[in-house]
Amino acid sequence: MSNLYLVGFMGAGKSRIGSALAREIGYEFLDLDERLEEELRMSIREVFDRFGEAYFRVAERQVLQWSTGLDDTVVATGGGAFCSPANREVIHAAGGRSIFLDVPFEVLAQRVQIDQTERPKFVSLDEAENLYSERRPHYLQATWSVLLNGSESPNDVARRIVGVMAGAACAT
Ligand code: S3P
């Protein structure tokens, strides 16, 4: 089966939910940012600091492209990956389906502020809010969106996603 890509803003829970979803449906789990850090042998923060965002985006595209060769894998993307139309094309042209974890900005901000040092794109609350508004229309291009309030456990969300996908399968 084709891969499932979890997309959404920083702090949406893509990695934790992705891992729960993979367990739930018997898929492998891949965290794109972790893979990228392994490949480049440095943290995302270091990549940004030493080489800049443009370099990071090229590397991100390459790992994303590579992921499409895997089977039966739930992939957690970084918060900016799905905002590039070319990246969306990479995912969907390979038969991948995408799921937007739609969490209110206030919840995201609270989560990310606690763990800000690891996130070069979270500069200040104001800038993060602007970035969120710019990116939301991109996230809404996902195959499915799951509206969350942020209090759900990763297992709850995983089960919700399974339900959404099953509903879509029945409707077609
Ligand atoms: C980014 C989000 C990060 C990581 C990088 C850039 C972004 O991933 O890919 O710092 O542009 O929003 P998370 O969404 O997992 O924090």
Short mmCIF file of N, CA and C and ligand atoms in Angstrom, two decimals:
data_model
loop_
_atom_site.label_atom_id
_atom_site.label_comp_id
_atom_site.label_asym_id
_atom_site.label_seq_id
_atom_site.Cartn_x
_atom_site.Cartn_y
_atom_site.Cartn_z
N MET A 1 0.85 -1.21 0.00
CA MET A 1 0.00 0.00 0.00
C MET A 1 0.88 1.25 0.00
N SER A 2 0.26 2.33 -0.47
CA SER A 2 1.03 3.58 -0.54
C SER A 2 1.21 4.19 0.85
N ASN A 3 2.15 5.10 0.93
CA ASN A 3 2.50 5.68 2.22
C ASN A 3 1.51 6.74 2.67
N LEU A 4 1.51 6.98 3.97
CA LEU A 4 0.68 8.03 4.56
C LEU A 4 1.60 9.10 5.12
N TYR A 5 1.34 10.34 4.76
CA TYR A 5 2.20 11.45 5.20
C TYR A 5 1.43 12.35 6.16
N LEU A 6 1.96 12.51 7.35
CA LEU A 6 1.34 13.42 8.31
C LEU A 6 1.94 14.80 8.12
N VAL A 7 1.05 15.79 7.96
CA VAL A 7 1.52 17.15 7.71
C VAL A 7 0.85 18.11 8.69
N GLY A 8 1.47 19.27 8.85
CA GLY A 8 0.90 20.28 9.76
C GLY A 8 2.01 21.09 10.39
N PHE A 9 1.60 22.07 11.16
CA PHE A 9 2.55 23.04 11.72
C PHE A 9 3.41 22.38 12.81
N MET A 10 4.49 23.09 13.16
CA MET A 10 5.33 22.65 14.30
C MET A 10 4.45 22.46 15.53
N GLY A 11 4.68 21.39 16.24
CA GLY A 11 3.94 21.17 17.48
C GLY A 11 2.61 20.45 17.29
N ALA A 12 2.27 20.09 16.06
CA ALA A 12 0.98 19.43 15.82
C ALA A 12 0.98 17.99 16.32
N GLY A 13 2.17 17.43 16.55
CA GLY A 13 2.24 16.05 17.06
C GLY A 13 2.46 15.04 15.95
N LYS A 14 3.03 15.47 14.83
CA LYS A 14 3.17 14.59 13.66
C LYS A 14 3.99 13.34 13.99
N SER A 15 5.05 13.51 14.77
CA SER A 15 5.90 12.34 15.06
C SER A 15 5.23 11.38 16.03
N ARG A 16 4.69 11.92 17.10
CA ARG A 16 4.08 11.03 18.11
C ARG A 16 2.83 10.35 17.55
N ILE A 17 2.03 11.11 16.81
CA ILE A 17 0.81 10.53 16.23
C ILE A 17 1.19 9.56 15.11
N GLY A 18 2.20 9.93 14.34
CA GLY A 18 2.64 9.06 13.24
C GLY A 18 3.09 7.70 13.76
N SER A 19 3.81 7.75 14.86
CA SER A 19 4.30 6.51 15.42
C SER A 19 3.13 5.66 15.95
N ALA A 20 2.15 6.30 16.59
CA ALA A 20 0.97 5.58 17.08
C ALA A 20 0.15 5.01 15.91
N LEU A 21 0.04 5.80 14.85
CA LEU A 21 -0.73 5.35 13.68
C LEU A 21 -0.06 4.14 13.02
N ALA A 22 1.26 4.21 12.91
CA ALA A 22 1.99 3.10 12.29
C ALA A 22 1.75 1.81 13.09
N ARG A 23 1.81 1.93 14.41
CA ARG A 23 1.57 0.76 15.27
C ARG A 23 0.16 0.23 15.06
N GLU A 24 -0.79 1.15 15.00
CA GLU A 24 -2.21 0.78 14.87
C GLU A 24 -2.50 0.01 13.58
N ILE A 25 -1.86 0.41 12.49
CA ILE A 25 -2.20 -0.21 11.21
C ILE A 25 -1.11 -1.17 10.70
N GLY A 26 -0.07 -1.37 11.52
CA GLY A 26 0.98 -2.33 11.13
C GLY A 26 1.88 -1.82 10.03
N TYR A 27 2.09 -0.50 9.98
CA TYR A 27 3.02 0.09 9.02
C TYR A 27 4.35 0.37 9.69
N GLU A 28 5.37 0.61 8.88
CA GLU A 28 6.63 1.15 9.39
C GLU A 28 6.42 2.63 9.70
N PHE A 29 7.32 3.19 10.51
CA PHE A 29 7.25 4.62 10.78
C PHE A 29 8.56 5.28 10.39
N LEU A 30 8.44 6.43 9.74
CA LEU A 30 9.63 7.20 9.36
C LEU A 30 9.43 8.65 9.75
N ASP A 31 10.41 9.21 10.48
CA ASP A 31 10.40 10.63 10.78
C ASP A 31 11.39 11.30 9.83
N LEU A 32 10.87 12.12 8.93
CA LEU A 32 11.74 12.69 7.88
C LEU A 32 12.87 13.54 8.44
N ASP A 33 12.56 14.34 9.47
CA ASP A 33 13.60 15.20 10.04
C ASP A 33 14.69 14.37 10.72
N GLU A 34 14.28 13.31 11.38
CA GLU A 34 15.29 12.45 12.03
C GLU A 34 16.18 11.80 10.99
N ARG A 35 15.56 11.36 9.90
CA ARG A 35 16.30 10.73 8.81
C ARG A 35 17.32 11.72 8.22
N LEU A 36 16.84 12.95 8.06
CA LEU A 36 17.70 13.99 7.51
C LEU A 36 18.89 14.27 8.45
N GLU A 37 18.61 14.28 9.73
CA GLU A 37 19.68 14.52 10.71
C GLU A 37 20.71 13.39 10.67
N GLU A 38 20.21 12.17 10.47
CA GLU A 38 21.14 11.03 10.38
C GLU A 38 22.01 11.15 9.13
N GLU A 39 21.34 11.48 8.01
CA GLU A 39 22.06 11.59 6.73
C GLU A 39 23.13 12.67 6.80
N LEU A 40 22.77 13.81 7.36
CA LEU A 40 23.70 14.95 7.36
C LEU A 40 24.60 14.94 8.59
N ARG A 41 24.32 14.05 9.50
CA ARG A 41 25.08 13.92 10.75
C ARG A 41 25.15 15.24 11.52
N MET A 42 24.03 15.94 11.55
CA MET A 42 23.93 17.13 12.41
C MET A 42 22.47 17.44 12.67
N SER A 43 22.23 18.24 13.68
CA SER A 43 20.84 18.56 14.02
C SER A 43 20.27 19.55 13.00
N ILE A 44 18.94 19.60 12.94
CA ILE A 44 18.28 20.54 12.03
C ILE A 44 18.74 21.97 12.35
N ARG A 45 18.82 22.27 13.64
CA ARG A 45 19.26 23.60 14.07
C ARG A 45 20.64 23.92 13.49
N GLU A 46 21.53 22.92 13.53
CA GLU A 46 22.89 23.12 13.00
C GLU A 46 22.87 23.32 11.48
N VAL A 47 22.00 22.55 10.80
CA VAL A 47 21.90 22.70 9.34
C VAL A 47 21.50 24.13 9.00
N PHE A 48 20.49 24.63 9.70
CA PHE A 48 20.03 26.01 9.46
C PHE A 48 21.16 27.01 9.76
N ASP A 49 21.82 26.82 10.90
CA ASP A 49 22.84 27.79 11.32
C ASP A 49 24.05 27.77 10.38
N ARG A 50 24.44 26.58 9.94
CA ARG A 50 25.67 26.51 9.15
C ARG A 50 25.45 26.71 7.66
N PHE A 51 24.31 26.22 7.14
CA PHE A 51 24.12 26.24 5.68
C PHE A 51 22.89 27.04 5.23
N GLY A 52 22.00 27.36 6.16
CA GLY A 52 20.83 28.17 5.79
C GLY A 52 19.63 27.33 5.42
N GLU A 53 18.50 28.02 5.37
CA GLU A 53 17.24 27.31 5.12
C GLU A 53 17.16 26.72 3.72
N ALA A 54 17.70 27.44 2.72
CA ALA A 54 17.59 26.94 1.34
C ALA A 54 18.25 25.56 1.22
N TYR A 55 19.39 25.42 1.85
CA TYR A 55 20.10 24.13 1.83
C TYR A 55 19.25 23.05 2.51
N PHE A 56 18.67 23.44 3.65
CA PHE A 56 17.82 22.48 4.37
C PHE A 56 16.66 22.01 3.48
N ARG A 57 16.05 22.97 2.76
CA ARG A 57 14.87 22.61 1.93
C ARG A 57 15.26 21.65 0.81
N VAL A 58 16.44 21.82 0.25
CA VAL A 58 16.88 20.90 -0.81
C VAL A 58 17.06 19.49 -0.22
N ALA A 59 17.71 19.44 0.94
CA ALA A 59 17.93 18.14 1.59
C ALA A 59 16.59 17.51 1.97
N GLU A 60 15.68 18.34 2.44
CA GLU A 60 14.34 17.85 2.83
C GLU A 60 13.62 17.24 1.62
N ARG A 61 13.71 17.92 0.46
CA ARG A 61 13.09 17.39 -0.75
C ARG A 61 13.69 16.04 -1.12
N GLN A 62 15.02 15.93 -0.98
CA GLN A 62 15.67 14.67 -1.36
C GLN A 62 15.22 13.52 -0.47
N VAL A 63 15.11 13.78 0.83
CA VAL A 63 14.69 12.70 1.73
C VAL A 63 13.23 12.34 1.46
N LEU A 64 12.44 13.37 1.18
CA LEU A 64 11.02 13.13 0.86
C LEU A 64 10.91 12.25 -0.39
N GLN A 65 11.67 12.61 -1.40
CA GLN A 65 11.67 11.85 -2.65
C GLN A 65 12.06 10.38 -2.37
N TRP A 66 13.10 10.23 -1.59
CA TRP A 66 13.56 8.88 -1.24
C TRP A 66 12.46 8.10 -0.51
N SER A 67 11.69 8.77 0.34
CA SER A 67 10.66 8.09 1.13
C SER A 67 9.58 7.48 0.25
N THR A 68 9.39 8.03 -0.94
CA THR A 68 8.32 7.52 -1.80
C THR A 68 8.65 6.13 -2.35
N GLY A 69 9.91 5.73 -2.20
CA GLY A 69 10.30 4.39 -2.64
C GLY A 69 9.99 3.33 -1.59
N LEU A 70 9.59 3.77 -0.40
CA LEU A 70 9.28 2.81 0.67
C LEU A 70 7.82 2.36 0.53
N ASP A 71 7.52 1.22 1.14
CA ASP A 71 6.12 0.74 1.13
C ASP A 71 5.56 0.77 2.53
N ASP A 72 4.25 0.87 2.62
CA ASP A 72 3.54 0.71 3.90
C ASP A 72 4.22 1.48 5.03
N THR A 73 4.41 2.74 4.81
CA THR A 73 5.12 3.55 5.81
C THR A 73 4.31 4.80 6.15
N VAL A 74 4.22 5.07 7.45
CA VAL A 74 3.66 6.35 7.91
C VAL A 74 4.84 7.30 8.04
N VAL A 75 4.75 8.44 7.37
CA VAL A 75 5.86 9.38 7.36
C VAL A 75 5.46 10.68 8.06
N ALA A 76 6.23 11.06 9.09
CA ALA A 76 6.02 12.37 9.72
C ALA A 76 6.90 13.36 9.00
N THR A 77 6.28 14.40 8.43
CA THR A 77 7.06 15.42 7.70
C THR A 77 7.39 16.57 8.65
N GLY A 78 8.36 17.40 8.27
CA GLY A 78 8.62 18.63 9.00
C GLY A 78 7.55 19.66 8.64
N GLY A 79 7.38 20.66 9.51
CA GLY A 79 6.28 21.62 9.35
C GLY A 79 6.27 22.41 8.06
N GLY A 80 7.42 22.52 7.37
CA GLY A 80 7.45 23.31 6.14
C GLY A 80 7.35 22.45 4.89
N ALA A 81 7.51 21.15 5.04
CA ALA A 81 7.66 20.28 3.86
C ALA A 81 6.45 20.34 2.92
N PHE A 82 5.27 20.32 3.49
CA PHE A 82 4.07 20.22 2.65
C PHE A 82 3.68 21.58 2.05
N CYS A 83 4.40 22.63 2.44
CA CYS A 83 4.04 23.97 1.96
C CYS A 83 4.67 24.26 0.60
N SER A 84 5.46 23.35 0.11
CA SER A 84 6.01 23.49 -1.23
C SER A 84 5.15 22.67 -2.18
N PRO A 85 4.57 23.35 -3.22
CA PRO A 85 3.76 22.59 -4.18
C PRO A 85 4.54 21.44 -4.80
N ALA A 86 5.83 21.64 -5.02
CA ALA A 86 6.63 20.56 -5.63
C ALA A 86 6.71 19.36 -4.68
N ASN A 87 6.80 19.62 -3.39
CA ASN A 87 6.84 18.50 -2.44
C ASN A 87 5.50 17.78 -2.39
N ARG A 88 4.43 18.56 -2.48
CA ARG A 88 3.10 17.90 -2.49
C ARG A 88 2.98 16.99 -3.70
N GLU A 89 3.52 17.48 -4.80
CA GLU A 89 3.49 16.69 -6.02
C GLU A 89 4.31 15.40 -5.86
N VAL A 90 5.45 15.52 -5.21
CA VAL A 90 6.29 14.33 -4.97
C VAL A 90 5.48 13.28 -4.21
N ILE A 91 4.77 13.72 -3.18
CA ILE A 91 3.99 12.80 -2.34
C ILE A 91 2.84 12.19 -3.13
N HIS A 92 2.03 13.05 -3.74
CA HIS A 92 0.78 12.56 -4.33
C HIS A 92 1.02 11.83 -5.65
N ALA A 93 2.03 12.26 -6.41
CA ALA A 93 2.32 11.57 -7.68
C ALA A 93 2.76 10.13 -7.42
N ALA A 94 3.35 9.90 -6.25
CA ALA A 94 3.79 8.53 -5.92
C ALA A 94 2.66 7.72 -5.31
N GLY A 95 1.46 8.30 -5.27
CA GLY A 95 0.32 7.56 -4.69
C GLY A 95 0.20 7.74 -3.19
N GLY A 96 1.05 8.58 -2.62
CA GLY A 96 0.98 8.83 -1.18
C GLY A 96 -0.27 9.63 -0.84
N ARG A 97 -0.77 9.41 0.37
CA ARG A 97 -1.90 10.20 0.85
C ARG A 97 -1.45 11.01 2.06
N SER A 98 -2.05 12.19 2.18
CA SER A 98 -1.57 13.10 3.21
C SER A 98 -2.69 13.42 4.20
N ILE A 99 -2.29 13.62 5.43
CA ILE A 99 -3.26 13.89 6.50
C ILE A 99 -2.79 15.12 7.26
N PHE A 100 -3.64 16.15 7.26
CA PHE A 100 -3.33 17.40 7.96
C PHE A 100 -3.83 17.31 9.40
N LEU A 101 -2.92 17.47 10.34
CA LEU A 101 -3.30 17.50 11.75
C LEU A 101 -3.59 18.96 12.09
N ASP A 102 -4.86 19.28 12.15
CA ASP A 102 -5.32 20.66 12.25
C ASP A 102 -5.55 21.04 13.72
N VAL A 103 -4.51 21.60 14.32
CA VAL A 103 -4.53 21.95 15.75
C VAL A 103 -4.57 23.47 15.86
N PRO A 104 -5.37 24.03 16.79
CA PRO A 104 -5.44 25.49 16.91
C PRO A 104 -4.07 26.12 17.19
N PHE A 105 -3.86 27.31 16.63
CA PHE A 105 -2.56 27.95 16.78
C PHE A 105 -2.16 28.13 18.25
N GLU A 106 -3.10 28.47 19.09
CA GLU A 106 -2.79 28.71 20.52
C GLU A 106 -2.15 27.48 21.15
N VAL A 107 -2.65 26.31 20.79
CA VAL A 107 -2.11 25.06 21.34
C VAL A 107 -0.70 24.82 20.79
N LEU A 108 -0.55 25.02 19.49
CA LEU A 108 0.76 24.82 18.86
C LEU A 108 1.80 25.73 19.49
N ALA A 109 1.41 26.99 19.65
CA ALA A 109 2.34 27.99 20.18
C ALA A 109 2.79 27.59 21.58
N GLN A 110 1.86 27.18 22.37
CA GLN A 110 2.19 26.80 23.74
C GLN A 110 3.18 25.62 23.76
N ARG A 111 2.90 24.63 22.91
CA ARG A 111 3.78 23.46 22.86
C ARG A 111 5.17 23.84 22.37
N VAL A 112 5.21 24.64 21.32
CA VAL A 112 6.50 24.90 20.67
C VAL A 112 7.35 25.85 21.50
N GLN A 113 6.70 26.77 22.20
CA GLN A 113 7.47 27.72 23.01
C GLN A 113 8.28 27.01 24.08
N ILE A 114 7.73 25.90 24.56
CA ILE A 114 8.41 25.14 25.60
C ILE A 114 9.71 24.54 25.05
N ASP A 115 9.71 24.21 23.76
CA ASP A 115 10.82 23.48 23.16
C ASP A 115 11.36 24.26 21.95
N GLN A 116 11.57 25.55 22.15
CA GLN A 116 11.83 26.45 21.03
C GLN A 116 13.23 26.32 20.43
N THR A 117 14.21 25.97 21.26
CA THR A 117 15.61 26.02 20.79
C THR A 117 15.86 25.09 19.61
N GLU A 118 15.09 24.01 19.53
CA GLU A 118 15.30 23.04 18.45
C GLU A 118 14.61 23.47 17.16
N ARG A 119 13.87 24.57 17.18
CA ARG A 119 13.05 24.91 16.02
C ARG A 119 13.42 26.27 15.43
N PRO A 120 14.30 26.26 14.43
CA PRO A 120 14.75 27.52 13.85
C PRO A 120 13.64 28.36 13.23
N LYS A 121 12.54 27.75 12.85
CA LYS A 121 11.46 28.52 12.22
C LYS A 121 10.50 29.13 13.24
N PHE A 122 10.71 28.83 14.50
CA PHE A 122 9.87 29.46 15.52
C PHE A 122 10.70 30.56 16.18
N VAL A 123 10.58 31.77 15.62
CA VAL A 123 11.45 32.86 16.05
C VAL A 123 10.78 33.65 17.18
N SER A 124 9.53 34.01 16.96
CA SER A 124 8.77 34.72 17.99
C SER A 124 7.31 34.34 17.78
N LEU A 125 6.52 34.68 18.78
CA LEU A 125 5.10 34.31 18.70
C LEU A 125 4.44 34.99 17.50
N ASP A 126 4.73 36.27 17.29
CA ASP A 126 4.12 37.01 16.18
C ASP A 126 4.50 36.40 14.83
N GLU A 127 5.80 36.13 14.68
CA GLU A 127 6.24 35.56 13.41
C GLU A 127 5.67 34.17 13.18
N ALA A 128 5.56 33.43 14.26
CA ALA A 128 5.00 32.07 14.14
C ALA A 128 3.54 32.15 13.72
N GLU A 129 2.83 33.14 14.25
CA GLU A 129 1.41 33.26 13.89
C GLU A 129 1.26 33.63 12.41
N ASN A 130 2.13 34.52 11.93
CA ASN A 130 2.09 34.87 10.51
C ASN A 130 2.41 33.66 9.64
N LEU A 131 3.42 32.93 10.06
CA LEU A 131 3.83 31.73 9.31
C LEU A 131 2.68 30.72 9.27
N TYR A 132 2.03 30.58 10.40
CA TYR A 132 0.90 29.64 10.48
C TYR A 132 -0.20 30.05 9.50
N SER A 133 -0.53 31.36 9.47
CA SER A 133 -1.59 31.83 8.55
C SER A 133 -1.19 31.63 7.10
N GLU A 134 0.08 31.85 6.80
CA GLU A 134 0.55 31.63 5.42
C GLU A 134 0.46 30.16 5.04
N ARG A 135 0.75 29.30 6.00
CA ARG A 135 0.88 27.88 5.68
C ARG A 135 -0.44 27.11 5.68
N ARG A 136 -1.39 27.59 6.46
CA ARG A 136 -2.64 26.84 6.59
C ARG A 136 -3.29 26.45 5.25
N PRO A 137 -3.37 27.39 4.29
CA PRO A 137 -3.97 27.01 3.00
C PRO A 137 -3.21 25.86 2.32
N HIS A 138 -1.92 25.81 2.56
CA HIS A 138 -1.14 24.70 1.98
C HIS A 138 -1.51 23.37 2.66
N TYR A 139 -1.58 23.41 3.98
CA TYR A 139 -1.92 22.17 4.70
C TYR A 139 -3.30 21.66 4.28
N LEU A 140 -4.18 22.61 3.95
CA LEU A 140 -5.55 22.20 3.59
C LEU A 140 -5.61 21.50 2.24
N GLN A 141 -4.48 21.44 1.55
CA GLN A 141 -4.43 20.67 0.28
C GLN A 141 -4.24 19.17 0.55
N ALA A 142 -4.14 18.80 1.80
CA ALA A 142 -3.92 17.39 2.13
C ALA A 142 -5.13 16.55 1.72
N THR A 143 -4.90 15.28 1.55
CA THR A 143 -5.99 14.36 1.17
C THR A 143 -7.10 14.41 2.22
N TRP A 144 -6.69 14.38 3.48
CA TRP A 144 -7.66 14.46 4.58
C TRP A 144 -7.17 15.46 5.63
N SER A 145 -8.13 16.06 6.32
CA SER A 145 -7.79 16.92 7.46
C SER A 145 -8.46 16.34 8.70
N VAL A 146 -7.76 16.39 9.81
CA VAL A 146 -8.35 15.92 11.07
C VAL A 146 -8.30 17.10 12.05
N LEU A 147 -9.49 17.54 12.44
CA LEU A 147 -9.58 18.71 13.32
C LEU A 147 -9.39 18.26 14.77
N LEU A 148 -8.41 18.86 15.42
CA LEU A 148 -8.06 18.43 16.79
C LEU A 148 -8.11 19.62 17.73
N ASN A 149 -8.34 19.35 19.03
CA ASN A 149 -8.28 20.47 19.98
C ASN A 149 -6.98 20.41 20.78
N GLY A 150 -6.19 19.39 20.57
CA GLY A 150 -4.89 19.32 21.22
C GLY A 150 -4.89 18.48 22.49
N SER A 151 -6.08 18.10 22.97
CA SER A 151 -6.10 17.33 24.23
C SER A 151 -6.16 15.82 23.96
N GLU A 152 -6.29 15.42 22.71
CA GLU A 152 -6.41 14.00 22.38
C GLU A 152 -5.05 13.30 22.55
N SER A 153 -5.07 12.03 22.91
CA SER A 153 -3.82 11.28 22.98
C SER A 153 -3.43 10.85 21.55
N PRO A 154 -2.14 10.54 21.32
CA PRO A 154 -1.73 10.07 20.00
C PRO A 154 -2.54 8.85 19.55
N ASN A 155 -2.86 7.94 20.48
CA ASN A 155 -3.65 6.76 20.09
C ASN A 155 -5.06 7.15 19.68
N ASP A 156 -5.66 8.12 20.38
CA ASP A 156 -7.00 8.61 19.99
C ASP A 156 -6.96 9.13 18.55
N VAL A 157 -5.94 9.94 18.28
CA VAL A 157 -5.87 10.56 16.95
C VAL A 157 -5.63 9.49 15.89
N ALA A 158 -4.76 8.53 16.23
CA ALA A 158 -4.48 7.45 15.28
C ALA A 158 -5.79 6.73 14.91
N ARG A 159 -6.61 6.47 15.92
CA ARG A 159 -7.88 5.77 15.65
C ARG A 159 -8.83 6.65 14.83
N ARG A 160 -8.81 7.96 15.12
CA ARG A 160 -9.63 8.88 14.31
C ARG A 160 -9.21 8.82 12.83
N ILE A 161 -7.90 8.82 12.62
CA ILE A 161 -7.39 8.80 11.23
C ILE A 161 -7.81 7.51 10.54
N VAL A 162 -7.72 6.41 11.24
CA VAL A 162 -8.13 5.13 10.65
C VAL A 162 -9.61 5.22 10.26
N GLY A 163 -10.42 5.83 11.11
CA GLY A 163 -11.85 6.00 10.82
C GLY A 163 -12.08 6.86 9.58
N VAL A 164 -11.35 7.94 9.49
CA VAL A 164 -11.48 8.85 8.32
C VAL A 164 -11.13 8.09 7.04
N MET A 165 -10.06 7.32 7.11
CA MET A 165 -9.63 6.61 5.89
C MET A 165 -10.64 5.51 5.53
N ALA A 166 -11.17 4.86 6.55
CA ALA A 166 -12.16 3.80 6.29
C ALA A 166 -13.42 4.41 5.68
N GLY A 167 -13.85 5.57 6.20
CA GLY A 167 -15.02 6.26 5.66
C GLY A 167 -14.83 6.62 4.21
N ALA A 168 -13.62 7.09 3.90
CA ALA A 168 -13.34 7.50 2.52
C ALA A 168 -13.35 6.27 1.61
N ALA A 169 -12.85 5.15 2.13
CA ALA A 169 -12.81 3.91 1.32
C ALA A 169 -14.24 3.45 1.04
N CYS A 170 -15.15 3.59 2.03
CA CYS A 170 -16.55 3.16 1.83
C CYS A 170 -17.26 4.05 0.82
N ALA A 171 -16.88 5.35 0.86
CA ALA A 171 -17.58 6.30 0.00
C ALA A 171 -17.18 6.21 -1.46
N THR A 172 -16.07 5.51 -1.73
CA THR A 172 -15.63 5.46 -3.14
C THR A 172 -16.03 4.14 -3.78
C1 S3P B 1 10.20 23.33 10.18
C2 S3P B 1 9.70 22.42 11.09
C3 S3P B 1 10.54 21.43 11.75
C4 S3P B 1 11.80 21.13 10.92
C5 S3P B 1 12.49 22.39 10.58
C6 S3P B 1 11.63 23.34 9.76
C7 S3P B 1 9.29 24.31 9.58
O1 S3P B 1 9.80 20.22 11.94
O2 S3P B 1 11.45 20.45 9.74
O3 S3P B 1 12.90 22.99 11.79
O4 S3P B 1 9.65 24.94 8.57
O5 S3P B 1 8.15 24.45 10.11
P1 S3P B 1 8.59 20.07 13.02
O6 S3P B 1 7.34 20.50 12.35
O7 S3P B 1 8.61 18.62 13.35
O8 S3P B 1 8.95 20.94 14.19
#
